[in-house]
PDB file of C-alpha atoms in Angstrom:
ATOM      1  CA  GLN A  25     -21.481  25.367  18.552  1.00  0.00           C
ATOM      2  CA  SER A  26     -21.872  28.593  20.528  1.00  0.00           C
ATOM      3  CA  ALA A  27     -24.681  28.903  23.019  1.00  0.00           C
ATOM      4  CA  LEU A  28     -25.924  32.195  21.573  1.00  0.00           C
ATOM      5  CA  THR A  29     -26.628  32.581  17.865  1.00  0.00           C
ATOM      6  CA  GLN A  30     -25.295  35.570  15.925  1.00  0.00           C
ATOM      7  CA  PRO A  31     -25.123  36.161  12.184  1.00  0.00           C
ATOM      8  CA  ALA A  32     -21.668  35.337  10.875  1.00  0.00           C
ATOM      9  CA  SER A  33     -21.331  38.654   9.082  1.00  0.00           C
ATOM     10  CA  VAL A  34     -23.016  41.988   8.485  1.00  0.00           C
ATOM     11  CA  SER A  35     -21.959  44.937   6.392  1.00  0.00           C
ATOM     12  CA  GLY A  36     -22.841  48.552   5.870  1.00  0.00           C
ATOM     13  CA  SER A  37     -21.584  51.718   4.268  1.00  0.00           C
ATOM     14  CA  PRO A  38     -20.140  54.645   6.208  1.00  0.00           C
ATOM     15  CA  GLY A  39     -22.896  56.682   7.806  1.00  0.00           C
ATOM     16  CA  GLN A  40     -25.443  53.865   7.689  1.00  0.00           C
ATOM     17  CA  SER A  41     -26.840  51.914  10.623  1.00  0.00           C
ATOM     18  CA  ILE A  42     -26.582  48.189  11.188  1.00  0.00           C
ATOM     19  CA  THR A  43     -28.056  45.814  13.740  1.00  0.00           C
ATOM     20  CA  ILE A  44     -26.517  42.584  15.009  1.00  0.00           C
ATOM     21  CA  SER A  45     -28.846  40.062  16.594  1.00  0.00           C
ATOM     22  CA  CYS A  46     -28.046  37.613  19.382  1.00  0.00           C
ATOM     23  CA  THR A  47     -30.534  34.826  19.961  1.00  0.00           C
ATOM     24  CA  GLY A  48     -30.496  32.718  23.091  1.00  0.00           C
ATOM     25  CA  THR A  49     -33.091  30.862  25.118  1.00  0.00           C
ATOM     26  CA  SER A  50     -35.385  31.398  28.063  1.00  0.00           C
ATOM     27  CA  SER A  51     -32.527  30.152  30.256  1.00  0.00           C
ATOM     28  CA  ASP A  52     -30.151  32.945  29.372  1.00  0.00           C
ATOM     29  CA  VAL A  53     -31.058  36.011  27.286  1.00  0.00           C
ATOM     30  CA  GLY A  54     -34.740  35.627  28.052  1.00  0.00           C
ATOM     31  CA  SER A  55     -34.276  35.277  31.806  1.00  0.00           C
ATOM     32  CA  TYR A  56     -31.791  37.998  32.616  1.00  0.00           C
ATOM     33  CA  ASN A  57     -31.231  41.610  31.618  1.00  0.00           C
ATOM     34  CA  LEU A  58     -27.549  40.771  31.671  1.00  0.00           C
ATOM     35  CA  VAL A  59     -26.550  40.876  28.011  1.00  0.00           C
ATOM     36  CA  SER A  60     -23.251  42.519  27.128  1.00  0.00           C
ATOM     37  CA  TRP A  61     -21.530  43.205  23.821  1.00  0.00           C
ATOM     38  CA  TYR A  62     -17.829  43.198  22.998  1.00  0.00           C
ATOM     39  CA  GLN A  63     -15.867  44.592  20.067  1.00  0.00           C
ATOM     40  CA  GLN A  64     -12.706  42.777  19.021  1.00  0.00           C
ATOM     41  CA  HIS A  65     -10.236  44.000  16.428  1.00  0.00           C
ATOM     42  CA  PRO A  66      -7.852  41.382  14.978  1.00  0.00           C
ATOM     43  CA  GLY A  67      -5.200  40.354  17.473  1.00  0.00           C
ATOM     44  CA  LYS A  68      -6.611  42.635  20.146  1.00  0.00           C
ATOM     45  CA  ALA A  69      -8.410  42.115  23.429  1.00  0.00           C
ATOM     46  CA  PRO A  70     -12.202  42.290  23.456  1.00  0.00           C
ATOM     47  CA  LYS A  71     -13.566  45.708  24.468  1.00  0.00           C
ATOM     48  CA  LEU A  72     -16.811  46.182  26.386  1.00  0.00           C
ATOM     49  CA  MET A  73     -19.312  48.209  24.364  1.00  0.00           C
ATOM     50  CA  ILE A  74     -22.683  47.548  26.063  1.00  0.00           C
ATOM     51  CA  TYR A  75     -23.638  45.950  29.391  1.00  0.00           C
ATOM     52  CA  GLU A  76     -26.944  45.103  31.092  1.00  0.00           C
ATOM     53  CA  VAL A  77     -28.640  45.094  27.656  1.00  0.00           C
ATOM     54  CA  SER A  78     -28.459  48.809  26.942  1.00  0.00           C
ATOM     55  CA  LYS A  79     -25.937  50.574  29.185  1.00  0.00           C
ATOM     56  CA  ARG A  80     -22.838  52.155  27.700  1.00  0.00           C
ATOM     57  CA  PRO A  81     -19.536  52.297  29.582  1.00  0.00           C
ATOM     58  CA  SER A  82     -17.850  55.644  29.899  1.00  0.00           C
ATOM     59  CA  GLY A  83     -15.923  56.431  26.747  1.00  0.00           C
ATOM     60  CA  VAL A  84     -18.003  54.320  24.359  1.00  0.00           C
ATOM     61  CA  SER A  85     -19.621  56.318  21.584  1.00  0.00           C
ATOM     62  CA  ASN A  86     -23.372  56.895  21.774  1.00  0.00           C
ATOM     63  CA  ARG A  87     -23.518  55.505  18.239  1.00  0.00           C
ATOM     64  CA  PHE A  88     -23.621  52.112  19.939  1.00  0.00           C
ATOM     65  CA  SER A  89     -26.908  51.038  21.499  1.00  0.00           C
ATOM     66  CA  GLY A  90     -28.412  47.792  22.768  1.00  0.00           C
ATOM     67  CA  SER A  91     -31.869  46.355  23.239  1.00  0.00           C
ATOM     68  CA  LYS A  92     -33.629  43.092  23.994  1.00  0.00           C
ATOM     69  CA  SER A  93     -36.917  41.465  23.152  1.00  0.00           C
ATOM     70  CA  GLY A  94     -37.713  38.037  24.515  1.00  0.00           C
ATOM     71  CA  ASN A  95     -34.825  35.676  23.842  1.00  0.00           C
ATOM     72  CA  THR A  96     -33.114  37.989  21.342  1.00  0.00           C
ATOM     73  CA  ALA A  97     -30.783  40.872  22.073  1.00  0.00           C
ATOM     74  CA  SER A  98     -29.580  43.375  19.512  1.00  0.00           C
ATOM     75  CA  LEU A  99     -26.648  45.733  19.057  1.00  0.00           C
ATOM     76  CA  THR A 100     -27.202  48.723  16.781  1.00  0.00           C
ATOM     77  CA  ILE A 101     -24.381  50.848  15.449  1.00  0.00           C
ATOM     78  CA  SER A 102     -25.464  54.100  13.849  1.00  0.00           C
ATOM     79  CA  GLY A 103     -23.383  56.414  11.678  1.00  0.00           C
ATOM     80  CA  LEU A 104     -21.003  53.604  10.718  1.00  0.00           C
ATOM     81  CA  GLN A 105     -17.328  54.537  10.667  1.00  0.00           C
ATOM     82  CA  ALA A 106     -14.348  52.688   9.246  1.00  0.00           C
ATOM     83  CA  GLU A 107     -12.976  52.004  12.735  1.00  0.00           C
ATOM     84  CA  ASP A 108     -16.165  50.103  13.624  1.00  0.00           C
ATOM     85  CA  GLU A 109     -14.991  47.253  11.379  1.00  0.00           C
ATOM     86  CA  ALA A 110     -14.344  44.418  13.831  1.00  0.00           C
ATOM     87  CA  ASP A 111     -15.799  41.253  15.285  1.00  0.00           C
ATOM     88  CA  TYR A 112     -18.659  41.673  17.765  1.00  0.00           C
ATOM     89  CA  TYR A 113     -19.630  39.152  20.430  1.00  0.00           C
ATOM     90  CA  CYS A 114     -22.680  39.030  22.654  1.00  0.00           C
ATOM     91  CA  CYS A 115     -22.658  37.507  26.114  1.00  0.00           C
ATOM     92  CA  SER A 116     -25.409  36.639  28.555  1.00  0.00           C
ATOM     93  CA  TYR A 117     -25.462  35.490  32.152  1.00  0.00           C
ATOM     94  CA  ALA A 118     -27.107  32.063  32.247  1.00  0.00           C
ATOM     95  CA  GLY A 119     -27.585  31.269  35.899  1.00  0.00           C
ATOM     96  CA  SER A 120     -25.506  29.813  38.696  1.00  0.00           C
ATOM     97  CA  SER A 121     -24.634  26.529  36.976  1.00  0.00           C
ATOM     98  CA  THR A 122     -23.782  27.672  33.438  1.00  0.00           C
ATOM     99  CA  PHE A 123     -22.715  31.190  34.425  1.00  0.00           C
ATOM    100  CA  TRP A 124     -21.868  33.037  31.177  1.00  0.00           C
ATOM    101  CA  VAL A 125     -22.529  32.100  27.542  1.00  0.00           C
ATOM    102  CA  PHE A 126     -21.247  33.829  24.417  1.00  0.00           C
ATOM    103  CA  GLY A 127     -22.276  34.119  20.815  1.00  0.00           C
ATOM    104  CA  GLY A 128     -20.154  32.883  17.956  1.00  0.00           C
ATOM    105  CA  GLY A 129     -19.317  36.395  16.851  1.00  0.00           C
ATOM    106  CA  THR A 130     -20.308  38.632  13.951  1.00  0.00           C
ATOM    107  CA  LYS A 131     -17.814  40.130  11.552  1.00  0.00           C
ATOM    108  CA  LEU A 132     -18.790  43.691  10.683  1.00  0.00           C
ATOM    109  CA  THR A 133     -17.483  44.987   7.387  1.00  0.00           C
ATOM    110  CA  VAL A 134     -17.670  48.702   6.618  1.00  0.00           C
ATOM    111  CA  LEU A 135     -17.892  48.928   2.840  1.00  0.00           C
TER     112      LEU A 135
ATOM    113  CA  GLU B  29      -5.040  52.411  34.264  1.00  0.00           C
ATOM    114  CA  VAL B  30      -6.344  48.855  34.361  1.00  0.00           C
ATOM    115  CA  GLN B  31      -4.057  46.367  32.633  1.00  0.00           C
ATOM    116  CA  LEU B  32      -4.129  42.583  32.370  1.00  0.00           C
ATOM    117  CA  VAL B  33      -1.154  40.705  30.903  1.00  0.00           C
ATOM    118  CA  GLU B  34      -1.378  36.961  30.310  1.00  0.00           C
ATOM    119  CA  SER B  35       1.594  34.633  29.959  1.00  0.00           C
ATOM    120  CA  GLY B  36       2.441  30.951  30.084  1.00  0.00           C
ATOM    121  CA  GLY B  37       0.936  29.701  26.865  1.00  0.00           C
ATOM    122  CA  GLY B  38       2.738  27.440  24.435  1.00  0.00           C
ATOM    123  CA  LEU B  39       2.795  24.075  22.688  1.00  0.00           C
ATOM    124  CA  ILE B  40       2.000  21.117  24.922  1.00  0.00           C
ATOM    125  CA  GLN B  41       1.345  17.454  24.221  1.00  0.00           C
ATOM    126  CA  PRO B  42      -2.037  15.885  24.941  1.00  0.00           C
ATOM    127  CA  GLY B  43      -2.250  14.829  28.578  1.00  0.00           C
ATOM    128  CA  GLY B  44       0.238  17.484  29.638  1.00  0.00           C
ATOM    129  CA  SER B  45      -0.074  20.375  32.066  1.00  0.00           C
ATOM    130  CA  LEU B  46       0.396  24.119  31.772  1.00  0.00           C
ATOM    131  CA  ARG B  47      -0.067  27.068  34.125  1.00  0.00           C
ATOM    132  CA  LEU B  48      -1.249  30.394  32.776  1.00  0.00           C
ATOM    133  CA  SER B  49      -0.642  33.656  34.611  1.00  0.00           C
ATOM    134  CA  CYS B  50      -2.438  36.979  34.403  1.00  0.00           C
ATOM    135  CA  ALA B  51      -0.608  39.908  35.973  1.00  0.00           C
ATOM    136  CA  ALA B  52      -2.929  42.753  36.893  1.00  0.00           C
ATOM    137  CA  SER B  53      -2.196  46.417  37.479  1.00  0.00           C
ATOM    138  CA  GLY B  54      -4.361  49.408  38.245  1.00  0.00           C
ATOM    139  CA  PHE B  55      -6.666  47.467  40.552  1.00  0.00           C
ATOM    140  CA  THR B  56      -6.616  44.689  43.170  1.00  0.00           C
ATOM    141  CA  VAL B  57      -7.310  41.188  41.889  1.00  0.00           C
ATOM    142  CA  SER B  58      -8.525  39.898  45.250  1.00  0.00           C
ATOM    143  CA  SER B  59     -11.194  42.622  45.494  1.00  0.00           C
ATOM    144  CA  ASN B  60     -12.778  41.672  42.188  1.00  0.00           C
ATOM    145  CA  TYR B  61     -14.345  38.721  40.426  1.00  0.00           C
ATOM    146  CA  MET B  62     -11.819  37.427  37.890  1.00  0.00           C
ATOM    147  CA  SER B  63     -12.389  35.008  35.039  1.00  0.00           C
ATOM    148  CA  TRP B  64     -10.735  33.070  32.234  1.00  0.00           C
ATOM    149  CA  VAL B  65     -12.370  33.010  28.810  1.00  0.00           C
ATOM    150  CA  ARG B  66     -10.990  31.134  25.800  1.00  0.00           C
ATOM    151  CA  GLN B  67     -11.315  31.366  22.043  1.00  0.00           C
ATOM    152  CA  ALA B  68     -10.498  28.368  19.869  1.00  0.00           C
ATOM    153  CA  PRO B  69      -9.030  29.168  16.430  1.00  0.00           C
ATOM    154  CA  GLY B  70     -11.717  30.659  14.221  1.00  0.00           C
ATOM    155  CA  LYS B  71     -14.374  30.158  16.884  1.00  0.00           C
ATOM    156  CA  GLY B  72     -16.324  32.251  19.354  1.00  0.00           C
ATOM    157  CA  LEU B  73     -15.620  32.988  22.987  1.00  0.00           C
ATOM    158  CA  GLU B  74     -16.170  30.379  25.709  1.00  0.00           C
ATOM    159  CA  TRP B  75     -16.303  31.075  29.435  1.00  0.00           C
ATOM    160  CA  VAL B  76     -13.905  28.783  31.338  1.00  0.00           C
ATOM    161  CA  SER B  77     -13.741  29.693  35.010  1.00  0.00           C
ATOM    162  CA  VAL B  78     -14.357  32.394  37.624  1.00  0.00           C
ATOM    163  CA  ILE B  79     -12.995  33.181  41.079  1.00  0.00           C
ATOM    164  CA  TYR B  80     -15.071  35.444  43.269  1.00  0.00           C
ATOM    165  CA  SER B  81     -13.603  38.014  45.623  1.00  0.00           C
ATOM    166  CA  GLY B  82     -14.534  35.757  48.535  1.00  0.00           C
ATOM    167  CA  GLY B  83     -12.553  32.907  46.998  1.00  0.00           C
ATOM    168  CA  SER B  84     -15.335  30.710  45.597  1.00  0.00           C
ATOM    169  CA  THR B  85     -14.444  29.132  42.269  1.00  0.00           C
ATOM    170  CA  TYR B  86     -16.578  27.791  39.424  1.00  0.00           C
ATOM    171  CA  TYR B  87     -15.836  26.054  36.136  1.00  0.00           C
ATOM    172  CA  ALA B  88     -17.386  25.259  32.782  1.00  0.00           C
ATOM    173  CA  ASP B  89     -18.344  21.588  32.487  1.00  0.00           C
ATOM    174  CA  SER B  90     -15.781  21.190  29.684  1.00  0.00           C
ATOM    175  CA  VAL B  91     -12.874  21.846  32.079  1.00  0.00           C
ATOM    176  CA  LYS B  92     -14.261  20.807  35.471  1.00  0.00           C
ATOM    177  CA  GLY B  93     -11.894  18.489  37.294  1.00  0.00           C
ATOM    178  CA  ARG B  94      -8.965  19.350  34.995  1.00  0.00           C
ATOM    179  CA  PHE B  95      -8.480  23.121  35.410  1.00  0.00           C
ATOM    180  CA  THR B  96      -7.961  25.099  38.617  1.00  0.00           C
ATOM    181  CA  ILE B  97      -8.286  28.865  38.968  1.00  0.00           C
ATOM    182  CA  SER B  98      -6.397  30.635  41.732  1.00  0.00           C
ATOM    183  CA  ARG B  99      -4.803  33.944  42.647  1.00  0.00           C
ATOM    184  CA  ASP B 100      -1.754  35.234  44.486  1.00  0.00           C
ATOM    185  CA  ASN B 101      -2.750  38.354  46.346  1.00  0.00           C
ATOM    186  CA  SER B 102       0.859  39.354  47.061  1.00  0.00           C
ATOM    187  CA  LYS B 103       1.617  39.319  43.327  1.00  0.00           C
ATOM    188  CA  ASN B 104      -1.788  40.652  42.253  1.00  0.00           C
ATOM    189  CA  THR B 105      -1.860  37.788  39.759  1.00  0.00           C
ATOM    190  CA  LEU B 106      -4.504  35.342  38.548  1.00  0.00           C
ATOM    191  CA  TYR B 107      -3.620  31.786  37.506  1.00  0.00           C
ATOM    192  CA  LEU B 108      -5.140  28.920  35.574  1.00  0.00           C
ATOM    193  CA  GLN B 109      -3.614  25.491  36.176  1.00  0.00           C
ATOM    194  CA  MET B 110      -4.520  23.250  33.270  1.00  0.00           C
ATOM    195  CA  ASN B 111      -4.037  19.476  33.597  1.00  0.00           C
ATOM    196  CA  SER B 112      -4.903  16.525  31.349  1.00  0.00           C
ATOM    197  CA  LEU B 113      -4.911  18.822  28.349  1.00  0.00           C
ATOM    198  CA  ARG B 114      -6.787  17.768  25.223  1.00  0.00           C
ATOM    199  CA  ALA B 115      -6.625  18.915  21.610  1.00  0.00           C
ATOM    200  CA  GLU B 116      -9.958  20.674  22.092  1.00  0.00           C
ATOM    201  CA  ASP B 117      -8.369  22.907  24.755  1.00  0.00           C
ATOM    202  CA  THR B 118      -6.354  24.592  22.012  1.00  0.00           C
ATOM    203  CA  ALA B 119      -7.306  28.266  22.181  1.00  0.00           C
ATOM    204  CA  VAL B 120      -6.282  31.776  23.054  1.00  0.00           C
ATOM    205  CA  TYR B 121      -6.911  32.182  26.772  1.00  0.00           C
ATOM    206  CA  TYR B 122      -7.973  35.593  28.041  1.00  0.00           C
ATOM    207  CA  CYS B 123      -8.215  36.743  31.621  1.00  0.00           C
ATOM    208  CA  ALA B 124     -10.942  39.255  32.315  1.00  0.00           C
ATOM    209  CA  ARG B 125     -12.160  41.334  35.227  1.00  0.00           C
ATOM    210  CA  LEU B 126     -15.817  41.322  36.219  1.00  0.00           C
ATOM    211  CA  VAL B 127     -17.493  44.361  37.739  1.00  0.00           C
ATOM    212  CA  GLY B 128     -20.969  45.390  38.760  1.00  0.00           C
ATOM    213  CA  ALA B 129     -23.798  43.717  40.541  1.00  0.00           C
ATOM    214  CA  PRO B 130     -24.734  41.662  38.688  1.00  0.00           C
ATOM    215  CA  PRO B 131     -21.269  41.343  37.188  1.00  0.00           C
ATOM    216  CA  HIS B 132     -20.173  41.698  33.591  1.00  0.00           C
ATOM    217  CA  PHE B 133     -16.728  41.502  31.987  1.00  0.00           C
ATOM    218  CA  ASP B 134     -15.173  44.953  31.636  1.00  0.00           C
ATOM    219  CA  TYR B 135     -11.414  44.674  31.063  1.00  0.00           C
ATOM    220  CA  TRP B 136      -9.678  41.872  29.167  1.00  0.00           C
ATOM    221  CA  GLY B 137      -6.053  40.972  28.585  1.00  0.00           C
ATOM    222  CA  GLN B 138      -4.512  40.414  25.166  1.00  0.00           C
ATOM    223  CA  GLY B 139      -4.569  36.642  25.574  1.00  0.00           C
ATOM    224  CA  THR B 140      -2.054  33.799  25.488  1.00  0.00           C
ATOM    225  CA  LEU B 141      -2.158  30.949  22.966  1.00  0.00           C
ATOM    226  CA  VAL B 142      -2.259  27.356  24.160  1.00  0.00           C
ATOM    227  CA  THR B 143      -1.740  24.684  21.513  1.00  0.00           C
ATOM    228  CA  VAL B 144      -2.310  21.067  22.486  1.00  0.00           C
ATOM    229  CA  SER B 145      -0.787  18.803  19.869  1.00  0.00           C
ATOM    230  CA  SER B 146       1.552  15.880  19.522  1.00  0.00           C
TER     231      SER B 146
END
């Protein structure tokens, strides 16, 4: 059982937008603006897509955006493309005893 | 270019020991926070351990007392010594670099599979 709750799967057609939610508690997502999102293609290393809730690393498309409200963070992908099909994981800092917690992952299917 | 390459995984019997390595290039391991994260088959990611640039180490409760994180500055390599292995330790183990203040994971290796089974 993962500490953060994500939907198991989401889908969308090319060009559409989708949102993946990540629900934690007041001890992690709700306490820190330290949520990050990772994209993982099968057999590949996770890739950082969003950090500190809404910041994008250099080189990541501006089609990816992040937000947070209370204990729930969200990743939105606009203008879906075939190469966006992957697993997405959220992560939150959870303090100096638990450190980092992850979600169970969401499989994005581009129809 | 930042690269992380894990090695050392394999099939090990319950109660056995294994040491994982993570060879880094493109940056200095000792100047960064470095971590191990694992992913059990079909499951999500789980943070395992971190070593800070100053040398402090921390562990998830699930591995505390059994796993030890360390680094060799001369080899620019991160290690994870895993003792008293259990079936539930079966996973792909990734090493990852942390950056920023506060830190987040930015670069990850491809992972190495550890299978604990008799």
